[in-house]
Amino acid sequence: MTDREQIEKQLREAQAQAEADFAAADSPQTLYEAKTKYLGKKGAVKAILRGLGGLSAEERPLIGQIANEVADALEIVYDARLDVLKRSESEAKLAQDSIDVSFPGTWPVRGARHPLALMLEEIEEFFYSMGYDIAEGPEIEQEWYNFDALNIPADHPARDMQDTFWMKNGGVLRTHTSPVQIRYMQSHQPPLRMIAPGRVYRCDSDVTHSPMFTQVEGLVVGEDVSFRHLIGTLEALLKHVFEDSIEIRLRPSFFPFTEPSAEVDLRRAGGDWMEVLGCGMVNPAVFESAGYDSSKVTGFAFGLGIERFAMIKYGIRDIRLFYENDVRFLRQFR
Ligand code: DAH
């Protein structure tokens, strides 16, 4: 064997040995170490090339070319092996911190509708489906809208400091939603059907009275609106909100803005009569306040408190529960 053949054989053997070492490396780290062992400055290939001293000037480039081929081939094998090792390393990592789909999760806390929102929605749905408009008015109201226009005289007890939150400028926190009747009639012409839900305020507080509560006003005006229409409407409403089996009765009553006036009671089978709302035929004086000709139109009106409705429907004894937002109370309306 010539020197050249000898060196070429050494190079090929080193290449085969390096390829075997690369294949045996089990991590990028050991693979890199193997690469250095053959291709590094102090590596086996360099050591072989250092032994070229005995070769002729024609032979040296030939051996150099073979050495380059070996180095290039080893780089390719190295890169391929590095790829494989990196991939299995990341796969092992993934397998380790994989997600256990059988592990019990934490539930997001689900909210519930507020009972007053539920009740209001039920009432609004009922009237909306019958073609009523849903109107609103201001909670800070002028004395005239809250009282005078509704035929509530200056010496009426409702105007007393005891019952009404007066503002320094003479305005009031509206004590009922009835002033929306006037505002609505001022901006609409008959025939009309509307309800006006909203907050109202009174100086009053115990288990069944809150200084702020929520009413729904109703007003229907036309040429031949009668007391029968009022009774039929309220009966349908109450059977929709409560049960079909409830009994209803009307008691004569008095409100300055209606004439005649009545209070409506309901009773469940075996239960006691419970007062649920006030109503009546619109007093002609109210039509005049709103600018209507009271000889041409008639109408009925009613006013109800949705807290009272919700207390009866859901069996709630203390009105304050509606405003405290205790989740143990609210969750029950899911
Ligand atoms: N505004 C009355 C109140 O707050 C409720 C009421 C009664 C309204 C009779 C009406 C009605 O429209 O006709 O006590």
Coordinates of C-alpha atoms and ligand atoms in Angstrom, one line a residue:
M1 CA 0.0 0.0 0.0
T2 CA 1.4 3.4 -0.9
D3 CA 1.4 6.3 1.7
R4 CA -1.4 7.9 -0.2
E5 CA -3.5 4.7 -0.1
Q6 CA -2.7 4.4 3.5
I7 CA -3.9 7.9 4.4
E8 CA -7.0 7.5 2.2
K9 CA -7.8 4.3 4.1
Q10 CA -7.4 6.1 7.4
L11 CA -9.7 8.9 6.3
R12 CA -12.4 6.5 5.2
E13 CA -12.1 4.5 8.4
A14 CA -12.3 7.7 10.5
Q15 CA -15.4 8.7 8.5
A16 CA -17.0 5.3 9.2
Q17 CA -16.1 5.5 12.8
A18 CA -17.5 9.1 13.1
E19 CA -20.7 8.1 11.5
A20 CA -21.1 5.2 13.9
D21 CA -20.4 7.6 16.9
F22 CA -22.9 10.2 15.5
A23 CA -25.5 7.5 15.3
A24 CA -24.8 6.4 18.8
A25 CA -24.9 9.9 20.3
D26 CA -28.1 10.2 22.4
S27 CA -28.2 13.9 22.9
P28 CA -27.2 17.1 21.1
Q29 CA -24.4 17.5 23.6
T30 CA -22.8 14.0 23.1
L31 CA -23.3 14.4 19.3
Y32 CA -21.4 17.7 19.4
E33 CA -18.6 16.1 21.4
A34 CA -18.4 13.3 18.8
K35 CA -18.2 15.9 16.0
T36 CA -15.3 17.7 17.7
K37 CA -13.5 14.4 18.2
Y38 CA -13.3 14.0 14.4
L39 CA -13.7 17.4 12.8
G40 CA -12.3 19.7 15.5
K41 CA -8.9 21.4 15.4
K42 CA -7.4 18.6 17.4
G43 CA -9.7 16.0 15.8
A44 CA -8.9 12.8 14.0
V45 CA -9.2 14.1 10.5
K46 CA -6.8 17.0 11.2
A47 CA -4.4 14.5 12.8
I48 CA -4.4 12.4 9.6
L49 CA -3.8 15.4 7.4
R50 CA -0.8 16.3 9.5
G51 CA 0.7 13.0 8.4
L52 CA 0.9 14.2 4.7
G53 CA 4.6 15.1 5.1
G54 CA 5.7 12.1 3.1
L55 CA 3.5 12.7 0.1
S56 CA 4.5 14.2 -3.2
A57 CA 3.3 17.6 -4.4
E58 CA 0.8 16.0 -6.8
E59 CA -0.6 13.6 -4.2
R60 CA -1.3 16.2 -1.5
P61 CA -4.2 18.0 -3.2
L62 CA -5.8 14.7 -4.0
I63 CA -5.7 13.7 -0.3
G64 CA -6.9 17.2 0.6
Q65 CA -9.9 16.8 -1.7
I66 CA -10.7 13.4 -0.1
A67 CA -10.4 15.0 3.4
N68 CA -12.8 17.8 2.3
E69 CA -15.3 15.2 1.0
V70 CA -15.1 13.3 4.3
A71 CA -15.6 16.5 6.3
D72 CA -18.6 17.6 4.1
A73 CA -20.2 14.2 4.3
L74 CA -19.8 14.1 8.1
E75 CA -21.4 17.6 8.4
I76 CA -24.4 16.4 6.6
V77 CA -24.7 13.3 8.8
Y78 CA -24.2 15.5 11.8
D79 CA -27.0 17.9 10.9
A80 CA -29.4 15.1 10.2
R81 CA -28.6 13.4 13.5
L82 CA -28.9 16.7 15.4
D83 CA -32.4 17.2 13.9
V84 CA -33.5 13.8 15.1
L85 CA -32.1 14.3 18.6
K86 CA -33.6 17.8 19.0
R87 CA -37.0 16.6 17.9
S88 CA -37.0 13.6 20.3
E89 CA -35.8 15.9 23.1
S90 CA -38.8 18.3 22.6
E91 CA -41.1 15.3 22.2
A92 CA -39.9 14.0 25.5
K93 CA -40.4 17.4 27.1
L94 CA -44.0 17.6 25.8
A95 CA -44.7 14.1 27.0
Q96 CA -43.5 15.1 30.5
D97 CA -45.6 18.2 30.9
S98 CA -48.6 17.1 28.9
I99 CA -52.1 18.1 29.9
D100 CA -54.0 15.5 31.9
V101 CA -57.5 15.8 30.3
S102 CA -59.0 13.7 33.1
F103 CA -57.9 16.2 35.8
P104 CA -60.9 17.9 37.5
G105 CA -61.2 21.5 36.3
T106 CA -62.3 24.7 38.0
W107 CA -65.8 25.9 37.0
P108 CA -66.2 29.5 36.0
V109 CA -68.8 31.1 38.3
R110 CA -72.0 31.5 36.4
G111 CA -74.1 34.6 37.0
A112 CA -77.9 34.7 37.4
R113 CA -80.5 37.3 36.4
H114 CA -81.6 39.5 39.2
P115 CA -85.2 38.7 40.2
L116 CA -86.3 42.2 39.6
A117 CA -84.8 42.1 36.1
L118 CA -86.6 38.8 35.5
M119 CA -89.9 40.2 36.7
L120 CA -89.6 43.4 34.7
E121 CA -88.8 41.5 31.6
E122 CA -91.8 39.3 32.0
I123 CA -94.1 42.3 32.4
E124 CA -92.5 44.2 29.5
E125 CA -92.7 41.1 27.3
F126 CA -96.4 40.8 28.0
F127 CA -97.2 44.4 27.2
Y128 CA -94.8 44.7 24.3
S129 CA -96.5 41.6 22.6
M130 CA -99.8 43.5 22.9
G131 CA -98.5 46.5 21.0
Y132 CA -97.7 48.8 24.0
D133 CA -94.9 51.3 23.7
I134 CA -92.3 51.2 26.5
A135 CA -91.6 54.8 27.7
E136 CA -89.3 56.4 30.3
G137 CA -89.2 59.6 32.3
P138 CA -86.8 61.4 34.6
E139 CA -86.2 60.2 38.1
I140 CA -85.6 63.8 39.3
E141 CA -89.0 65.3 38.4
Q142 CA -90.7 68.7 38.6
E143 CA -93.3 69.1 41.3
W144 CA -95.9 69.9 38.6
Y145 CA -95.5 66.6 36.8
N146 CA -95.3 64.5 39.9
F147 CA -98.3 66.2 41.6
D148 CA -100.2 69.1 40.1
A149 CA -100.7 67.6 36.6
L150 CA -101.9 64.4 38.2
N151 CA -104.6 66.3 40.1
I152 CA -102.8 65.9 43.5
P153 CA -103.7 69.0 45.3
A154 CA -101.2 71.1 47.3
D155 CA -102.6 69.9 50.7
H156 CA -102.5 66.2 49.7
P157 CA -100.5 64.1 52.3
A158 CA -98.3 62.6 49.5
R159 CA -96.7 66.0 49.2
D160 CA -95.7 66.0 52.8
M161 CA -92.0 66.0 53.7
Q162 CA -92.6 62.7 55.4
D163 CA -93.2 60.8 52.1
T164 CA -91.3 62.8 49.5
F165 CA -87.7 63.5 48.9
W166 CA -87.7 67.1 48.0
M167 CA -84.7 68.7 46.2
K168 CA -83.4 72.1 47.3
N169 CA -84.6 73.7 44.0
G170 CA -88.2 72.5 44.5
G171 CA -87.9 69.4 42.3
V172 CA -88.6 65.9 43.7
L173 CA -87.3 62.4 43.4
R174 CA -90.5 61.1 41.7
T175 CA -92.7 59.3 44.1
H176 CA -94.3 57.2 41.4
T177 CA -94.1 56.6 37.6
S178 CA -97.4 58.4 37.0
P179 CA -95.8 61.6 35.9
V180 CA -94.6 59.7 32.8
Q181 CA -98.3 59.5 31.8
I182 CA -98.3 63.3 31.4
R183 CA -95.0 63.5 29.6
Y184 CA -96.1 60.8 27.2
M185 CA -99.4 62.4 26.4
Q186 CA -97.7 65.7 25.8
S187 CA -95.6 64.1 23.1
H188 CA -98.0 61.6 21.7
Q189 CA -101.6 61.8 20.4
P190 CA -104.3 59.2 21.1
P191 CA -105.0 56.4 20.5
L192 CA -102.1 55.2 22.6
R193 CA -100.9 52.3 24.7
M194 CA -97.8 52.5 26.9
I195 CA -96.1 51.2 29.9
A196 CA -93.4 53.2 31.8
P197 CA -91.1 51.2 34.1
G198 CA -88.7 52.9 36.4
R199 CA -87.3 53.7 39.8
V200 CA -89.3 55.7 42.3
Y201 CA -88.5 57.2 45.7
R202 CA -90.3 57.6 49.0
C203 CA -89.2 58.3 52.6
D204 CA -90.2 54.9 53.8
S205 CA -88.2 51.9 55.0
D206 CA -89.1 48.5 56.6
V207 CA -89.3 44.9 55.5
T208 CA -91.9 45.7 52.8
H209 CA -90.9 49.3 52.0
S210 CA -87.7 50.6 50.5
P211 CA -86.8 54.3 50.0
M212 CA -86.2 53.3 46.3
F213 CA -88.3 50.8 44.5
T214 CA -89.5 50.1 41.0
Q215 CA -92.9 50.7 39.4
V216 CA -94.5 50.0 36.1
E217 CA -97.1 52.5 35.0
G218 CA -99.6 51.7 32.4
L219 CA -101.8 54.0 30.3
V220 CA -104.2 53.4 27.5
V221 CA -106.1 56.2 25.8
G222 CA -108.6 56.2 23.0
E223 CA -112.2 57.0 22.0
D224 CA -114.0 54.1 23.7
V225 CA -111.6 52.8 26.3
S226 CA -113.7 51.3 29.1
F227 CA -113.4 49.8 32.5
R228 CA -113.9 46.3 31.0
H229 CA -110.7 46.8 28.9
L230 CA -108.9 47.6 32.2
I231 CA -110.2 44.5 34.0
G232 CA -109.4 42.3 31.0
T233 CA -105.9 43.6 30.6
L234 CA -105.0 43.3 34.3
E235 CA -106.5 39.8 34.5
A236 CA -104.4 38.7 31.5
L237 CA -101.3 40.3 33.0
L238 CA -101.7 38.7 36.4
K239 CA -102.4 35.3 35.0
H240 CA -99.4 35.6 32.8
V241 CA -97.0 36.6 35.6
F242 CA -98.5 34.4 38.3
E243 CA -100.5 31.2 37.7
D244 CA -103.6 30.8 35.5
S245 CA -105.4 29.4 38.6
I246 CA -105.2 32.7 40.6
E247 CA -108.4 34.5 41.6
I248 CA -108.7 38.3 41.2
R249 CA -110.9 40.9 42.8
L250 CA -111.3 44.6 42.6
R251 CA -111.9 46.9 45.6
P252 CA -113.1 50.4 45.2
S253 CA -110.4 52.9 46.1
F254 CA -109.2 56.4 45.5
F255 CA -106.5 58.0 43.5
P256 CA -106.6 61.7 42.5
F257 CA -105.6 60.9 39.0
T258 CA -108.2 58.2 38.3
E259 CA -112.0 58.2 38.7
P260 CA -113.3 55.6 39.4
S261 CA -110.3 54.0 41.1
A262 CA -109.7 50.5 42.3
E263 CA -107.2 48.3 44.0
V264 CA -106.6 44.8 42.7
D265 CA -106.1 41.8 44.9
L266 CA -105.1 38.3 44.0
R267 CA -105.5 35.0 45.8
R268 CA -104.0 31.6 45.2
A269 CA -106.0 28.5 46.0
G270 CA -106.3 28.2 49.8
G271 CA -104.3 31.5 50.3
D272 CA -105.1 35.0 51.5
W273 CA -106.0 38.0 49.4
M274 CA -103.0 40.1 48.5
E275 CA -103.2 43.6 47.2
V276 CA -101.1 43.9 44.0
L277 CA -101.8 47.1 42.2
G278 CA -103.8 50.3 41.9
C279 CA -105.8 51.4 38.8
G280 CA -108.7 53.3 37.4
M281 CA -110.2 55.3 34.6
V282 CA -108.1 58.4 33.8
N283 CA -109.5 61.5 35.6
P284 CA -110.6 64.1 33.0
A285 CA -108.5 66.6 34.9
V286 CA -105.4 64.6 34.0
F287 CA -106.3 64.8 30.3
E288 CA -106.7 68.5 30.6
S289 CA -103.2 68.9 32.2
A290 CA -101.7 66.9 29.4
G291 CA -103.5 69.1 26.8
Y292 CA -106.0 66.5 25.6
D293 CA -109.7 67.3 25.1
S294 CA -111.3 65.3 27.9
S295 CA -114.7 65.3 26.1
K296 CA -113.2 63.3 23.2
V297 CA -111.1 60.6 24.9
T298 CA -111.3 58.1 27.7
G299 CA -108.5 56.0 29.2
F300 CA -107.4 53.6 31.9
A301 CA -104.3 53.6 33.9
F302 CA -102.6 51.4 36.5
G303 CA -99.5 51.4 38.6
L304 CA -97.7 48.4 40.1
G305 CA -94.6 47.8 42.1
I306 CA -92.4 45.0 40.7
E307 CA -90.7 44.3 44.1
R308 CA -94.2 43.4 45.4
F309 CA -94.9 41.2 42.3
A310 CA -91.5 39.5 42.8
M311 CA -92.0 39.0 46.5
I312 CA -95.4 37.3 45.9
K313 CA -94.2 35.2 42.9
Y314 CA -91.0 34.0 44.6
G315 CA -92.1 34.0 48.2
I316 CA -89.6 36.7 49.4
R317 CA -90.4 38.2 52.8
D318 CA -87.9 41.0 53.0
I319 CA -87.7 43.7 50.3
R320 CA -84.1 44.6 51.3
L321 CA -82.9 41.3 49.8
F322 CA -83.3 42.8 46.4
Y323 CA -80.7 45.4 47.0
E324 CA -78.1 43.7 49.1
N325 CA -76.8 41.5 46.2
D326 CA -76.0 38.6 48.5
V327 CA -74.9 35.9 46.0
R328 CA -76.7 33.2 48.1
F329 CA -79.9 35.0 47.4
L330 CA -79.2 35.9 43.8
R331 CA -78.0 32.4 42.8
Q332 CA -81.5 31.0 43.5
F333 CA -82.8 32.7 40.3
R334 CA -80.6 30.8 37.9
Ligands
DAH1 N1 -99.2 56.2 41.3 C1 -99.8 55.2 42.3 C2 -98.8 55.0 43.4 O1 -97.7 55.1 43.2 C3 -100.1 53.9 41.6 C4 -101.2 54.1 40.7 C5 -102.5 53.9 41.0 C6 -101.0 54.4 39.4 C7 -103.6 54.0 40.2 C8 -102.0 54.5 38.4 C9 -103.3 54.3 38.9 O2 -101.8 54.9 37.2 O3 -104.3 54.5 38.0 O4 -99.3 54.5 44.4

